[in-house]
């Protein structure tokens, strides 16, 4: 089941779509006055990737924690 919500609501363990690839939130979300920084692990990779979004950006979550 997939649903959209604002990026600042992400939590550790959420699986989101980045393009057409699934990525898991692996660390606490860093929130600022203007944006959100999320550490992700892309499916099939052993390295983390940091992605930044402006506040109120919508993301698609395919699984929650």
mmCIF file of N, CA, C and O in Angstrom, residues 11-38:
data_model
loop_
_atom_site.group_PDB
_atom_site.id
_atom_site.type_symbol
_atom_site.label_atom_id
_atom_site.label_comp_id
_atom_site.label_asym_id
_atom_site.label_seq_id
_atom_site.Cartn_x
_atom_site.Cartn_y
_atom_site.Cartn_z
ATOM 1 N N UNK A 11 9.680 8.884 9.335
ATOM 2 C CA UNK A 11 10.259 8.292 10.540
ATOM 3 C C UNK A 11 11.239 7.215 10.127
ATOM 4 O O UNK A 11 11.179 6.680 9.015
ATOM 5 N N UNK A 12 12.134 6.853 11.047
ATOM 6 C CA UNK A 12 13.064 5.753 10.803
ATOM 7 C C UNK A 12 12.258 4.504 10.461
ATOM 8 O O UNK A 12 11.264 4.196 11.117
ATOM 9 N N UNK A 13 12.687 3.801 9.418
ATOM 10 C CA UNK A 13 12.027 2.570 9.013
ATOM 11 C C UNK A 13 11.034 2.751 7.877
ATOM 12 O O UNK A 13 10.659 1.769 7.237
ATOM 13 N N UNK A 14 10.597 3.989 7.613
ATOM 14 C CA UNK A 14 9.695 4.218 6.483
ATOM 15 C C UNK A 14 10.414 3.871 5.185
ATOM 16 O O UNK A 14 11.609 4.123 5.039
ATOM 17 N N UNK A 15 9.698 3.292 4.247
ATOM 18 C CA UNK A 15 10.228 2.988 2.919
ATOM 19 C C UNK A 15 9.516 3.915 1.946
ATOM 20 O O UNK A 15 8.289 3.928 1.881
ATOM 21 N N UNK A 16 10.318 4.706 1.212
ATOM 22 C CA UNK A 16 9.747 5.683 0.299
ATOM 23 C C UNK A 16 10.207 5.396 -1.123
ATOM 24 O O UNK A 16 11.173 4.673 -1.341
ATOM 25 N N UNK A 17 9.488 5.979 -2.073
ATOM 26 C CA UNK A 17 9.892 5.893 -3.468
ATOM 27 C C UNK A 17 10.755 7.097 -3.796
ATOM 28 O O UNK A 17 10.370 8.235 -3.539
ATOM 29 N N UNK A 18 11.942 6.829 -4.348
ATOM 30 C CA UNK A 18 12.830 7.871 -4.853
ATOM 31 C C UNK A 18 12.984 7.548 -6.333
ATOM 32 O O UNK A 18 13.679 6.599 -6.695
ATOM 33 N N UNK A 19 12.276 8.300 -7.158
ATOM 34 C CA UNK A 19 12.178 7.920 -8.563
ATOM 35 C C UNK A 19 11.330 6.664 -8.626
ATOM 36 O O UNK A 19 10.212 6.635 -8.149
ATOM 37 N N UNK A 20 11.893 5.598 -9.172
ATOM 38 C CA UNK A 20 11.180 4.312 -9.201
ATOM 39 C C UNK A 20 11.821 3.285 -8.280
ATOM 40 O O UNK A 20 11.528 2.098 -8.367
ATOM 41 N N UNK A 21 12.713 3.756 -7.395
ATOM 42 C CA UNK A 21 13.450 2.877 -6.492
ATOM 43 C C UNK A 21 12.976 3.072 -5.069
ATOM 44 O O UNK A 21 12.699 4.188 -4.641
ATOM 45 N N UNK A 22 12.911 1.979 -4.304
ATOM 46 C CA UNK A 22 12.549 2.073 -2.895
ATOM 47 C C UNK A 22 13.793 2.364 -2.063
ATOM 48 O O UNK A 22 14.868 1.837 -2.334
ATOM 49 N N UNK A 23 13.632 3.207 -1.052
ATOM 50 C CA UNK A 23 14.720 3.545 -0.138
ATOM 51 C C UNK A 23 14.159 3.605 1.277
ATOM 52 O O UNK A 23 13.041 4.079 1.491
ATOM 53 N N UNK A 24 14.948 3.137 2.242
ATOM 54 C CA UNK A 24 14.525 3.080 3.633
ATOM 55 C C UNK A 24 15.172 4.205 4.429
ATOM 56 O O UNK A 24 16.376 4.447 4.307
ATOM 57 N N UNK A 25 14.382 4.894 5.259
ATOM 58 C CA UNK A 25 14.911 5.918 6.159
ATOM 59 C C UNK A 25 15.710 5.203 7.241
ATOM 60 O O UNK A 25 15.174 4.346 7.943
ATOM 61 N N UNK A 26 17.007 5.543 7.371
ATOM 62 C CA UNK A 26 17.878 4.808 8.278
ATOM 63 C C UNK A 26 18.300 5.572 9.522
ATOM 64 O O UNK A 26 18.842 4.977 10.452
ATOM 65 N N UNK A 27 18.102 6.892 9.550
ATOM 66 C CA UNK A 27 18.503 7.693 10.709
ATOM 67 C C UNK A 27 17.419 8.718 11.036
ATOM 68 O O UNK A 27 16.533 8.967 10.244
ATOM 69 N N UNK A 28 17.562 9.344 12.207
ATOM 70 C CA UNK A 28 16.617 10.396 12.591
ATOM 71 C C UNK A 28 16.590 11.481 11.526
ATOM 72 O O UNK A 28 17.605 11.800 10.908
ATOM 73 N N UNK A 29 15.432 12.075 11.330
ATOM 74 C CA UNK A 29 15.218 13.123 10.344
ATOM 75 C C UNK A 29 15.760 14.434 10.913
ATOM 76 O O UNK A 29 15.505 14.759 12.073
ATOM 77 N N UNK A 30 16.499 15.190 10.093
ATOM 78 C CA UNK A 30 16.980 16.508 10.493
ATOM 79 C C UNK A 30 16.036 17.555 9.915
ATOM 80 O O UNK A 30 15.892 17.670 8.710
ATOM 81 N N UNK A 31 15.388 18.314 10.799
ATOM 82 C CA UNK A 31 14.428 19.328 10.369
ATOM 83 C C UNK A 31 15.000 20.715 10.640
ATOM 84 O O UNK A 31 15.556 20.949 11.708
ATOM 85 N N UNK A 32 14.858 21.616 9.673
ATOM 86 C CA UNK A 32 15.268 23.010 9.834
ATOM 87 C C UNK A 32 14.058 23.892 9.567
ATOM 88 O O UNK A 32 12.975 23.389 9.280
ATOM 89 N N UNK A 33 14.266 25.200 9.615
ATOM 90 C CA UNK A 33 13.164 26.132 9.342
ATOM 91 C C UNK A 33 12.699 26.062 7.899
ATOM 92 O O UNK A 33 11.560 26.387 7.586
ATOM 93 N N UNK A 34 13.594 25.635 6.984
ATOM 94 C CA UNK A 34 13.232 25.668 5.561
ATOM 95 C C UNK A 34 13.226 24.313 4.867
ATOM 96 O O UNK A 34 12.799 24.210 3.726
ATOM 97 N N UNK A 35 13.705 23.261 5.545
ATOM 98 C CA UNK A 35 13.775 21.986 4.848
ATOM 99 C C UNK A 35 13.937 20.796 5.770
ATOM 100 O O UNK A 35 13.931 20.922 6.995
ATOM 101 N N UNK A 36 14.091 19.647 5.114
ATOM 102 C CA UNK A 36 14.220 18.373 5.825
ATOM 103 C C UNK A 36 15.344 17.580 5.162
ATOM 104 O O UNK A 36 15.399 17.481 3.943
ATOM 105 N N UNK A 37 16.255 17.040 5.976
ATOM 106 C CA UNK A 37 17.335 16.200 5.473
ATOM 107 C C UNK A 37 17.105 14.780 5.983
ATOM 108 O O UNK A 37 16.932 14.562 7.187
ATOM 109 N N UNK A 38 17.102 13.826 5.048
ATOM 110 C CA UNK A 38 16.790 12.436 5.371
ATOM 111 C C UNK A 38 17.930 11.548 4.906
ATOM 112 O O UNK A 38 18.433 11.699 3.789
#
